[in-house]
Tab-separated table of C-alpha atoms and ligand atoms in Angstrom:
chain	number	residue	atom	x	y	z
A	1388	UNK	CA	-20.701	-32.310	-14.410
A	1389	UNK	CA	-16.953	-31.735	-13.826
A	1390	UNK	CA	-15.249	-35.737	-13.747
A	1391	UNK	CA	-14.056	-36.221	-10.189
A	1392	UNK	CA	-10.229	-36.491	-11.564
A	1393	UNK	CA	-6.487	-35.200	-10.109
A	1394	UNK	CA	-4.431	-32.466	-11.733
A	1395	UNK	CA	-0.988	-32.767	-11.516
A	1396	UNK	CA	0.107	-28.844	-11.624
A	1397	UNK	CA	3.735	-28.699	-11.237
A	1398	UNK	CA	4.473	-28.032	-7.489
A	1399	UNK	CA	1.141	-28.842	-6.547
A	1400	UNK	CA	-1.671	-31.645	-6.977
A	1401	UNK	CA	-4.757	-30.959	-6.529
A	1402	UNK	CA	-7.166	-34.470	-5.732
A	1403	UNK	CA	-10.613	-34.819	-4.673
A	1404	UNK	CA	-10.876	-34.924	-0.830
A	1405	UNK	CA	-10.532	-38.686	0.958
A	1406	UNK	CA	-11.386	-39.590	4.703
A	1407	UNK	CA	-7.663	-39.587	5.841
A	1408	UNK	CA	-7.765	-35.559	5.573
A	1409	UNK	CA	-10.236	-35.088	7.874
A	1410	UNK	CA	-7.605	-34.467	11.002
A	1411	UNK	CA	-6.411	-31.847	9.007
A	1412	UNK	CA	-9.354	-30.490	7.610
A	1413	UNK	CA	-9.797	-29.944	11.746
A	1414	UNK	CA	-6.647	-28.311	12.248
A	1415	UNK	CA	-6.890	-25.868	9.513
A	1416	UNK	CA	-10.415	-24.598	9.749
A	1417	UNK	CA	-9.921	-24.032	13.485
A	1418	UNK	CA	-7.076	-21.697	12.615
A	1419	UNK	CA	-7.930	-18.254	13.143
A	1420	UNK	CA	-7.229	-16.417	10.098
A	1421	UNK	CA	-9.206	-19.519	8.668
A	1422	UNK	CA	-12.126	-18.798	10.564
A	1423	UNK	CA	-11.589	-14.945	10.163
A	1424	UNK	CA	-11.868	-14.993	6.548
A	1425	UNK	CA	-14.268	-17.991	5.790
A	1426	UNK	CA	-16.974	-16.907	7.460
A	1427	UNK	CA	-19.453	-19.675	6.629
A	1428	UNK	CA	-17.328	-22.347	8.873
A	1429	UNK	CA	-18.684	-23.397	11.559
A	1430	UNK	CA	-16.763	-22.511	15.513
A	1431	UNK	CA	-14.988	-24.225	16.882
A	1432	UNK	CA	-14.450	-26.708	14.413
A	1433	UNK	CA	-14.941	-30.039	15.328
A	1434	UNK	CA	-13.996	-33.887	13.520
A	1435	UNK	CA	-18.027	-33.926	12.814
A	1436	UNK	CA	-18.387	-30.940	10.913
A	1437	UNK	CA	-15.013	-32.463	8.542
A	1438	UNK	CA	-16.953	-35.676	8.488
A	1439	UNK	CA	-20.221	-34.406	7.418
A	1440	UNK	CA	-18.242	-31.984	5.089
A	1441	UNK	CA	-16.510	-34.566	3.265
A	1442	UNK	CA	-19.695	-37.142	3.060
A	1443	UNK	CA	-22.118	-34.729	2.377
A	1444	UNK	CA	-20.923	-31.405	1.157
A	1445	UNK	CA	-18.200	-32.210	-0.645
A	1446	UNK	CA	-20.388	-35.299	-2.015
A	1447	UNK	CA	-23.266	-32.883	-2.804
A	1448	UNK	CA	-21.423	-30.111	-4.777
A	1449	UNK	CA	-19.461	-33.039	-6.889
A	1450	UNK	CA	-22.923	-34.187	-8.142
A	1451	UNK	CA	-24.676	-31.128	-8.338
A	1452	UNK	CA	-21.938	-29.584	-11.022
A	1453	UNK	CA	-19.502	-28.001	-8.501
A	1454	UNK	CA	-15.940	-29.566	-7.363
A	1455	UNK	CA	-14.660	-29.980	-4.673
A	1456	UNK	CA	-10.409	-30.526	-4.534
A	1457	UNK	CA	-7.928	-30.837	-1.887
A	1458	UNK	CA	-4.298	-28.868	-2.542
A	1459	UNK	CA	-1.789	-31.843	-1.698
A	1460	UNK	CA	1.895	-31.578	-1.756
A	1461	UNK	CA	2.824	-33.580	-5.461
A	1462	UNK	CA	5.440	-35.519	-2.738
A	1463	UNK	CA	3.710	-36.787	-0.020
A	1464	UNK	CA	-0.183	-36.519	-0.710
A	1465	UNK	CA	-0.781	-34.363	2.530
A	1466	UNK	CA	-3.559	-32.314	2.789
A	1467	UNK	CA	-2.029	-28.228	2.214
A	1468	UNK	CA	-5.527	-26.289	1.114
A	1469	UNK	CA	-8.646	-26.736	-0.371
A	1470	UNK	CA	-10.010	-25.054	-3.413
A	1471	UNK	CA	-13.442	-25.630	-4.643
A	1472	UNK	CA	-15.815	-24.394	-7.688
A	1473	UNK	CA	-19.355	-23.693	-6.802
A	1474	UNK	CA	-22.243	-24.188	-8.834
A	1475	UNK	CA	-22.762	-22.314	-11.381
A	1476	UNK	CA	-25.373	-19.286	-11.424
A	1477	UNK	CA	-28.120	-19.005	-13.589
A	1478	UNK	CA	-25.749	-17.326	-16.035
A	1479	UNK	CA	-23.541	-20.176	-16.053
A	1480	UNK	CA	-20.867	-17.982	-13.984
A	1481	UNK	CA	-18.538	-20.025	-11.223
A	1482	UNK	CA	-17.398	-19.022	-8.102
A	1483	UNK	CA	-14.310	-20.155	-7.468
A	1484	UNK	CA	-13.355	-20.796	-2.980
A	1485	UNK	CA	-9.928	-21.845	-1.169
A	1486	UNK	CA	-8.152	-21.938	2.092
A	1487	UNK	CA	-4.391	-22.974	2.417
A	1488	UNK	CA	-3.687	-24.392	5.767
A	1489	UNK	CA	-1.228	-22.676	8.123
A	1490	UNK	CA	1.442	-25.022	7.848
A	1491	UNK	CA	1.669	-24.147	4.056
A	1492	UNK	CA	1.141	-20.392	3.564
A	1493	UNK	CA	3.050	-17.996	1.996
A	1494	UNK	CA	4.757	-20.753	-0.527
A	1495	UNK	CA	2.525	-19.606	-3.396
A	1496	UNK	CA	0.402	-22.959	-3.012
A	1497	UNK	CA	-2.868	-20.936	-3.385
A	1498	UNK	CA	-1.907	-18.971	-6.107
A	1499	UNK	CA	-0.571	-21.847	-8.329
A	1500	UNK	CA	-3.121	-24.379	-7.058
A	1501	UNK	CA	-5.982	-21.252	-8.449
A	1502	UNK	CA	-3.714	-21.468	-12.043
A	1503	UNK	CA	-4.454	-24.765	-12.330
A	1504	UNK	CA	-7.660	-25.012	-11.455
A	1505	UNK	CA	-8.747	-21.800	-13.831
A	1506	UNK	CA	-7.135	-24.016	-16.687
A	1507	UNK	CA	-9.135	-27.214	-15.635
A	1508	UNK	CA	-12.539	-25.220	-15.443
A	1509	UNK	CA	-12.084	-23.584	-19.038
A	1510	UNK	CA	-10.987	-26.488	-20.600
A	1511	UNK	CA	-14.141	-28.213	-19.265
A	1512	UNK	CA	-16.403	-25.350	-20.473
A	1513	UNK	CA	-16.786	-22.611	-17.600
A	1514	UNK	CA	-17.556	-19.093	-19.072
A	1515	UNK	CA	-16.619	-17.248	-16.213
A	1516	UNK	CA	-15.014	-17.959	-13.133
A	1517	UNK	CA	-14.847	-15.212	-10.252
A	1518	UNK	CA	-13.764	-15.076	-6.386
A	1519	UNK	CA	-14.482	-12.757	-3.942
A	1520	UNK	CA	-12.431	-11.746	-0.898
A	1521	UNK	CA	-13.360	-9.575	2.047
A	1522	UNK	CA	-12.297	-6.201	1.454
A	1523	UNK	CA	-9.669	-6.881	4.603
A	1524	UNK	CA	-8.289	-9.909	3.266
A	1525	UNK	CA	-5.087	-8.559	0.992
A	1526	UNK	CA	-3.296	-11.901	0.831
A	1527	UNK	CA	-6.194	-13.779	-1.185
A	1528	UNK	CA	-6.443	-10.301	-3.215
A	1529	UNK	CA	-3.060	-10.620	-3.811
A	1530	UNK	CA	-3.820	-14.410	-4.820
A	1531	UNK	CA	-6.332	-13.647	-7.229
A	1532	UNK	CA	-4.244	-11.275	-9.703
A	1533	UNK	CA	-1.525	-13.370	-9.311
A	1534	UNK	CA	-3.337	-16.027	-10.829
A	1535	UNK	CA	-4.827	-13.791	-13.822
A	1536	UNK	CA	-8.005	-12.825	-12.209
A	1537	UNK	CA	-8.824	-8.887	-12.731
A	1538	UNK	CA	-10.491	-6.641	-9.552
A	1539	UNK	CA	-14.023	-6.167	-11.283
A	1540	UNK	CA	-15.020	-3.463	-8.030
A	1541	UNK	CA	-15.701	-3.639	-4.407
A	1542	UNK	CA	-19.455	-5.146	-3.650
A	1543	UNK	CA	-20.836	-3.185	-0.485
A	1544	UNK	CA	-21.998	-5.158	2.010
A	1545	UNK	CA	-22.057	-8.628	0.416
A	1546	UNK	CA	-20.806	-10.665	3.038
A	1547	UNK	CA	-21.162	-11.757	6.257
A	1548	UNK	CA	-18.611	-10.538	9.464
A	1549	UNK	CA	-18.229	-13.073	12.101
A	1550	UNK	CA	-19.850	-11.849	14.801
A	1551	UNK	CA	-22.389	-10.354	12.903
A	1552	UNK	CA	-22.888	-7.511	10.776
A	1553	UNK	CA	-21.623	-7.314	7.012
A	1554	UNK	CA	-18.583	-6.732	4.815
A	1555	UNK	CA	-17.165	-5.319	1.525
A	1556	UNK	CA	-16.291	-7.749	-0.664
A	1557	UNK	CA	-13.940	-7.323	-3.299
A	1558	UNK	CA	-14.576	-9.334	-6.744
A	1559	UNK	CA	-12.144	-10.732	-8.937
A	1560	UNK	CA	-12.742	-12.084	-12.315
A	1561	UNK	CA	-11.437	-14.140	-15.029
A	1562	UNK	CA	-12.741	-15.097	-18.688
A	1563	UNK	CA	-11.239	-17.949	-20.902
A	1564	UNK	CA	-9.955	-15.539	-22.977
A	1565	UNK	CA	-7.392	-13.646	-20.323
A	1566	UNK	CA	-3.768	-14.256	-20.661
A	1567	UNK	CA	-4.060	-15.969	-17.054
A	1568	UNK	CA	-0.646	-13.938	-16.387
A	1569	UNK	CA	0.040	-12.263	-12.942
A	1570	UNK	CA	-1.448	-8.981	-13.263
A	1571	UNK	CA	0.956	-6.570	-11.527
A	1572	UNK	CA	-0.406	-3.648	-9.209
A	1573	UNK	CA	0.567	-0.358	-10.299
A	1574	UNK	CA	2.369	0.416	-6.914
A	1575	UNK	CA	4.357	-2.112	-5.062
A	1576	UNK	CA	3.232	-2.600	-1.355
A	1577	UNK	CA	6.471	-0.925	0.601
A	1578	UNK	CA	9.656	-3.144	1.935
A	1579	UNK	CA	8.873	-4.841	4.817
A	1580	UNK	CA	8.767	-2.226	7.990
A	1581	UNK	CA	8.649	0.836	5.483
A	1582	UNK	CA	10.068	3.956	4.357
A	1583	UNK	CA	12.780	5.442	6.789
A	1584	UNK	CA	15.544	7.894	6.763
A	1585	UNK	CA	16.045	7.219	10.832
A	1586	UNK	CA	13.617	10.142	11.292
A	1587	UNK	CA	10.535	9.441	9.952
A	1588	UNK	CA	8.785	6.314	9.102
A	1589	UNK	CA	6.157	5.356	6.340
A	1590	UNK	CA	3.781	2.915	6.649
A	1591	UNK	CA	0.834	1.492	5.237
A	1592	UNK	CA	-2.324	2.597	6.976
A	1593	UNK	CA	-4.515	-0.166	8.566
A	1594	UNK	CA	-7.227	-0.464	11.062
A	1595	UNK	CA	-5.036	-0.112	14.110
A	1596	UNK	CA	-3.883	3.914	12.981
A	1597	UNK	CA	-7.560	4.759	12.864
A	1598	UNK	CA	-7.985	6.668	16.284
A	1599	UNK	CA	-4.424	8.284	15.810
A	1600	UNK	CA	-5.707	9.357	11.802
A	1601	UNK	CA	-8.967	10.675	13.466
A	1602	UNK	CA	-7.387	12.876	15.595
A	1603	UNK	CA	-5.060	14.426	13.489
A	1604	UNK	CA	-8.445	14.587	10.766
A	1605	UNK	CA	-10.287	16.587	13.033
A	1606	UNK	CA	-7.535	19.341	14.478
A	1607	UNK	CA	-8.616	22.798	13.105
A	1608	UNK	CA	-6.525	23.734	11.043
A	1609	UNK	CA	-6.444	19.993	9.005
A	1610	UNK	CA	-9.937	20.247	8.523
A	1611	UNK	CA	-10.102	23.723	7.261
A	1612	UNK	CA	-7.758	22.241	4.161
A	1613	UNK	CA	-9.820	19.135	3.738
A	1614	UNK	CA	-11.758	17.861	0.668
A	1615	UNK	CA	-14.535	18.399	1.394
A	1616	UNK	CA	-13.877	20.819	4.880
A	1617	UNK	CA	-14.886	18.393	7.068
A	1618	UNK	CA	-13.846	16.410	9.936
A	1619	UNK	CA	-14.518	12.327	8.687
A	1620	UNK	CA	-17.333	10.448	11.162
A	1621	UNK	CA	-15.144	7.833	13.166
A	1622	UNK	CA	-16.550	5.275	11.072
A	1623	UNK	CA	-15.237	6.565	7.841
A	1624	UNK	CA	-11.934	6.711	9.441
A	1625	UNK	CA	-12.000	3.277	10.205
A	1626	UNK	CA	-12.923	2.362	7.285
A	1627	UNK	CA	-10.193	3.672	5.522
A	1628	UNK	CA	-7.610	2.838	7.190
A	1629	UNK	CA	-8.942	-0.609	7.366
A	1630	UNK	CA	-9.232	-0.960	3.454
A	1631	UNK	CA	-6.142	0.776	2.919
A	1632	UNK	CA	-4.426	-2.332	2.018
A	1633	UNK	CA	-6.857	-3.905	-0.500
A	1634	UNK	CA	-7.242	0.102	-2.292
A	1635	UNK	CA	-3.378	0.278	-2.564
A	1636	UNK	CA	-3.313	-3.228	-4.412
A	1637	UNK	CA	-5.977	-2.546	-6.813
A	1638	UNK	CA	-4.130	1.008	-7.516
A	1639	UNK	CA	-6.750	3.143	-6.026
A	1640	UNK	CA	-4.833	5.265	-3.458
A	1641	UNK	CA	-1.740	4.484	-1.053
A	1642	UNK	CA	-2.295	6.177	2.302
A	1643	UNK	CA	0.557	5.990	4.743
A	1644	UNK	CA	1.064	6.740	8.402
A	1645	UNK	CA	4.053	9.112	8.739
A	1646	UNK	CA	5.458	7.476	11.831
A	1647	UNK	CA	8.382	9.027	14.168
A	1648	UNK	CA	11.142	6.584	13.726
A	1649	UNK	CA	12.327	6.107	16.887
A	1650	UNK	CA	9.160	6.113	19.094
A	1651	UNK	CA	6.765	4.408	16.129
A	1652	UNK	CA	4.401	7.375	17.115
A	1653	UNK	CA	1.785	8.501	14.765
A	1654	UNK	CA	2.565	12.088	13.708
A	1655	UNK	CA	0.521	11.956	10.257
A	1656	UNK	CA	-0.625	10.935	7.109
A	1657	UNK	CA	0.769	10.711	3.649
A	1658	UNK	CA	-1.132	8.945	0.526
A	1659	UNK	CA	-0.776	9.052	-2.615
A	1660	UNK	CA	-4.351	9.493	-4.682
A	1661	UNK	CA	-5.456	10.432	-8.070
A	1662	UNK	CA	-3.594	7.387	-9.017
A	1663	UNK	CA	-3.408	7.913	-13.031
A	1664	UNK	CA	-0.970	4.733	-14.779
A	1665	UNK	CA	-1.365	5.557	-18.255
A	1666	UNK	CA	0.621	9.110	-17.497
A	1667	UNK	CA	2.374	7.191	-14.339
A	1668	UNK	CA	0.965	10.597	-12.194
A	1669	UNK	CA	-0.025	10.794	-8.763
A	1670	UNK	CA	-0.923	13.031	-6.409
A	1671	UNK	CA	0.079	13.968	-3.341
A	1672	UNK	CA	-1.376	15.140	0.382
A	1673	UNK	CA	-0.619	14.861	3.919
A	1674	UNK	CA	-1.380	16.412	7.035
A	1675	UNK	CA	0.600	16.292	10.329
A	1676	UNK	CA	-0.654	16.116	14.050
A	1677	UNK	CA	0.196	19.621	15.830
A	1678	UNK	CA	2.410	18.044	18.498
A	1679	UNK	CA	4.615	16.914	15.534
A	1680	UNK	CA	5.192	19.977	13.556
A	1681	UNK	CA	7.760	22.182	13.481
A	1682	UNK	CA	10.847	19.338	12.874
A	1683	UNK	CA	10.730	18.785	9.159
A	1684	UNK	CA	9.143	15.636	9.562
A	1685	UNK	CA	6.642	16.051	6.783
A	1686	UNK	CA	9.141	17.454	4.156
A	1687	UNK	CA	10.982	14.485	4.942
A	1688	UNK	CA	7.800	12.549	4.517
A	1689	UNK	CA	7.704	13.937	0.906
A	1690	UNK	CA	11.100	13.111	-0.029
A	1691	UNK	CA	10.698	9.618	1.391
A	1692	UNK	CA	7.847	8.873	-0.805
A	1693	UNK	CA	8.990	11.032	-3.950
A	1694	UNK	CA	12.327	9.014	-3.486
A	1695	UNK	CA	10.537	5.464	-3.681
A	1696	UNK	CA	7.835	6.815	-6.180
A	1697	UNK	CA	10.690	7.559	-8.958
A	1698	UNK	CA	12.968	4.485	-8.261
A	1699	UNK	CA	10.701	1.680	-6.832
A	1700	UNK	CA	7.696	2.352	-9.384
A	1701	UNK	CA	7.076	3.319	-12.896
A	1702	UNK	CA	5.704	6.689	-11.460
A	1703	UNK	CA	7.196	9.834	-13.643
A	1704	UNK	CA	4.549	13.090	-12.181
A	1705	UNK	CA	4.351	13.746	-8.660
A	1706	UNK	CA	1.329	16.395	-8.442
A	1707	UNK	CA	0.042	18.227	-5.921
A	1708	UNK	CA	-2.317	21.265	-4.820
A	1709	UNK	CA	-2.330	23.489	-2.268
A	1710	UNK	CA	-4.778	26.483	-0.736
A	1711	UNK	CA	-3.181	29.419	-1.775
A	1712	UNK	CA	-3.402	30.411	2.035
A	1713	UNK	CA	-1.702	27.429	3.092
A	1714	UNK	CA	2.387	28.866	3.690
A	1715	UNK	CA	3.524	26.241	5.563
A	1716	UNK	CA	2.387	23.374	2.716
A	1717	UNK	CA	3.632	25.394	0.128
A	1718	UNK	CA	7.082	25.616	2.095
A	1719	UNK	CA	7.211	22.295	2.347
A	1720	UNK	CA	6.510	21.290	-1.398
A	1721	UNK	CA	9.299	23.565	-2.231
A	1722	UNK	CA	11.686	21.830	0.400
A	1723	UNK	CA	10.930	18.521	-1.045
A	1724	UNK	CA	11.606	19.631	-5.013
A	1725	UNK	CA	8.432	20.656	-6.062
A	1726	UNK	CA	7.719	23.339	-8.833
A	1727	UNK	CA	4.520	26.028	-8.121
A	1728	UNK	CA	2.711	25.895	-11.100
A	1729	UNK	CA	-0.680	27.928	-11.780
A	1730	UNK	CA	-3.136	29.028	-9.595
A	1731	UNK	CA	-6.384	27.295	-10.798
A	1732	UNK	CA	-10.035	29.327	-10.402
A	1733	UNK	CA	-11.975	28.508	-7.798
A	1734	UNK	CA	-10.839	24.420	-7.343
A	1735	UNK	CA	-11.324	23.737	-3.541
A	1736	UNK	CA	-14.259	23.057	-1.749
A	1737	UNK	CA	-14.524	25.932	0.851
A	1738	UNK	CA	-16.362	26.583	4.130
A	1739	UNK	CA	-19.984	27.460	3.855
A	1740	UNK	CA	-20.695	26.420	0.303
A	1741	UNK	CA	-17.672	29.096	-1.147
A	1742	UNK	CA	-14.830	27.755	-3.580
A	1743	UNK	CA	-11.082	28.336	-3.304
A	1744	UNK	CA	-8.252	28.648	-5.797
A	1745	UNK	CA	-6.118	25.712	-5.407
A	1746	UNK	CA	-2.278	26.212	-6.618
A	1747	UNK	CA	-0.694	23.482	-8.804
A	1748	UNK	CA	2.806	21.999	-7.900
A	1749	UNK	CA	4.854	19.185	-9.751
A	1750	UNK	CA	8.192	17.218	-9.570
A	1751	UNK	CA	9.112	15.221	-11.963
A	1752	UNK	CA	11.401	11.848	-11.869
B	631	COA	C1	-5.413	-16.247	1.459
B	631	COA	C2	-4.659	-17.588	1.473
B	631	COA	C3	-5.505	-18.624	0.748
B	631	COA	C4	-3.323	-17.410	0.756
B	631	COA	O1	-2.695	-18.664	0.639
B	631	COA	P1	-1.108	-18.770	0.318
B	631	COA	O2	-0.813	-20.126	-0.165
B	631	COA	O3	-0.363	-18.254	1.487
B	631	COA	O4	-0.997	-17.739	-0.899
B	631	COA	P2	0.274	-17.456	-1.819
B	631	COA	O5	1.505	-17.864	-1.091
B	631	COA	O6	0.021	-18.047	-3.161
B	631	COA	O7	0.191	-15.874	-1.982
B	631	COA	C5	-0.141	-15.056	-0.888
B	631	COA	C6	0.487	-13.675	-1.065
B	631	COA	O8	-0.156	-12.787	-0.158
B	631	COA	C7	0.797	-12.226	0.731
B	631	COA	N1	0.082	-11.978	1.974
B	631	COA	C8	-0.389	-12.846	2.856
B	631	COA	N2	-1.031	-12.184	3.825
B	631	COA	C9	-0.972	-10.876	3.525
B	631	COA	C10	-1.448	-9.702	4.143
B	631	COA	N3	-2.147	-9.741	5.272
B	631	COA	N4	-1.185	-8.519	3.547
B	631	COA	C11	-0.501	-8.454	2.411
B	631	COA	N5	-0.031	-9.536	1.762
B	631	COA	C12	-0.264	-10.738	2.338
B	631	COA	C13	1.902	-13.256	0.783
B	631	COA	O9	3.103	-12.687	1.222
B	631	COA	C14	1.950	-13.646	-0.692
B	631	COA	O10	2.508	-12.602	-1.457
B	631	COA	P3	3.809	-12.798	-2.345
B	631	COA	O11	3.456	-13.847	-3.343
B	631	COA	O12	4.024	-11.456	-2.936
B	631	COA	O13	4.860	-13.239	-1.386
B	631	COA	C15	-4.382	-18.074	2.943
B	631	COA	O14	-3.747	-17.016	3.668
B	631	COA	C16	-5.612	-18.472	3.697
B	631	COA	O15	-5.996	-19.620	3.669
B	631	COA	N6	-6.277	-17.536	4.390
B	631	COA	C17	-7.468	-17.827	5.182
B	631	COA	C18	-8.650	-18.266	4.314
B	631	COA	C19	-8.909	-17.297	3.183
B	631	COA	O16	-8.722	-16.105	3.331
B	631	COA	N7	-9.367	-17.813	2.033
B	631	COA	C20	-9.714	-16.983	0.906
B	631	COA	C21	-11.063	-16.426	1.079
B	631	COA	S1	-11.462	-15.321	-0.241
């Protein structure tokens, strides 16, 4: 049993929950990103539900082995989050849940008040403490390395969507042994509003680019230099654009939207994939919609990204392959610096269950 006690943690304190913070316990679970990402809380949330929360749930997870805190500013006392440690499973494991309320976001409350509590629950004997965010929900996942906890994988379908139906969840773990240090993505998410050189624009992919990324997946001529050679299902493309975010943090793949920079238009995609950090390589692909080509836009795509590849990140390889059929890529890897290397036996998934060649490229930092 964890002793109901405070923590004083620099510039926050973390206490165990009173009757004054039910008003706002109210205001902050009826928020909407509240609601979005804890899915468990009940809609719309009323004075009763905080009541019965604080005399009963709260109560019940204090006794049972669990804790229950409220974030408070070290100042004044009021009520900024909540951060709580379930019981343990059978393994003795904890999972470790928090909201910050609007009013207090984006101050690094969460993060510091999830330091302090992953001290508190390894001093006091946890083995394991772990959190898991919705695959959609890159500001927790950004909370969880920054307080030490490592991305263990992505568990399909293990929680709940409002509304109905079920999401990804990504898991985050920490042991007492960790350094509890920020762990540090291997690419940086991009300044905010993008790349630009007044022509083009790169931006992060998210849900909102998937019926523009669809169409451009499925013109002819993209999918015939696909891997595999296939148009995606709709689904698939919403999907990844969706959980572009949380697989650019955790240093799976960046995918971009090459936008026209006056207009904001889709005209493409750019990502970089293959992400290896030990040799600080990537690789590189893109397509463009045909109603955008013919302008340069995705050699200055490349250059964008190849620009803030070698001086915003530790990256030193740019890679990248091409169909040896494919002219116009090839033109435009050579426009943007790159070096043909060799042509490698039978690489590419073809049409009809045949294999291509696929030619090698490079530019170094
Ligand atoms: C997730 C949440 C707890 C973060 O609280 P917070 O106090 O704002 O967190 P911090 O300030 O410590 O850090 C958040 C980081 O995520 C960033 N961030 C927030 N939303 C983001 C988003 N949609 N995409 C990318 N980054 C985002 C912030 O800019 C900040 O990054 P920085 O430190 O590089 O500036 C808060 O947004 C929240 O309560 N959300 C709703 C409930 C929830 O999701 N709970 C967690 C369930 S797993």
């Amino acid at each position: 049993m964890f002793p109901r006690e405070t923590i004083q943690a620099g510039p926050v304190t973390l206490r165990p929950p009173v009757e004054a913070d039910i008003p706002a316990v109210v205001r902050a679970c009826s928020d909407p990103l509240t609601q979005r990402f804890i899915t468990t809380l009940p809609s719309p949330y009323t004075a009763e539900h905080a009541h019965i929360w604080l005399t009963e749930v709260a109560e019940a997870r204090w006794g049972a082995g669990g804790a229950e805190f409220v974030v408070a500013d070290p100042g004044t006392g009021e009520l900024n989050g909540m951060l709580g440690l379930h019981l343990p499973d059978r393994f003795g494991n904890v999972e470790v849940g928090y909201w910050v309320a609007p009013w207090a976001r984006d101050k690094g409350v969460a993060t510091a008040a999830l330091r302090a509590l992953a001290t508190w629950a390894f001093e006091h004997g946890v083995p394991r403490l772990h959190l898991v965010a919705e695959m959609e929900n890159v500001g927790s996942q950004k909370v969880a390395l920054a307080a030490g906890f490592r991305h263990e994988g992505l568990r399909r379908g293990a929680g709940p969507l409002p509304g109905g139906g079920r999401a990804d969840m990504a898991m985050f773990g920490r042991l007492p042994g960790d350094s509890g240090e920020p762990i540090r993505p291997f690419l940086p998410f991009l300044p905010p509003g993008g790349l630009t050189d007044g022509v083009v624009t790169l931006t992060m992919l998210t849900g909102d680019d998937a019926p523009a990324y669809q169409a451009v997946a499925s013109l002819p001529d993209v999918v015939k230099y696909r891997v595999p050679p296939e148009a995606p299902p709709f689904e698939e493309t919403l999907y990844r654009c969706a959980g572009a975010g949380y697989r650019w943090l955790v240093g799976v793949q960046a995918e971009m939207a090459i936008r026209d920079a006056v207009t904001g238009a889709f005209a493409g995609d750019i990502q970089l994939s293959h992400l290896t950090p030990p040799m600080r390589e990537a690789m590189v692909g893109y397509s463009l919609h045909s109603d955008f080509r013919g302008r340069g836009l995705v050699t200055r795509a490349v250059e964008l990204l190849a620009e803030w590849a070698f001086t915003q990140t530790s990256m030193r390889r740019l890679i990248s392959g091409t169909n040896p059929g494919n002219l116009a890529s090839q033109a435009v890897l050579e426009r943007a610096g790159f070096t043909r290397g060799q042509t490698v036996k039978e690489y590419l998934p073809g049409p009809d269950g045949t294999w291509t060649d696929n030619v090698e490229w490079l530019r170094l930092r």
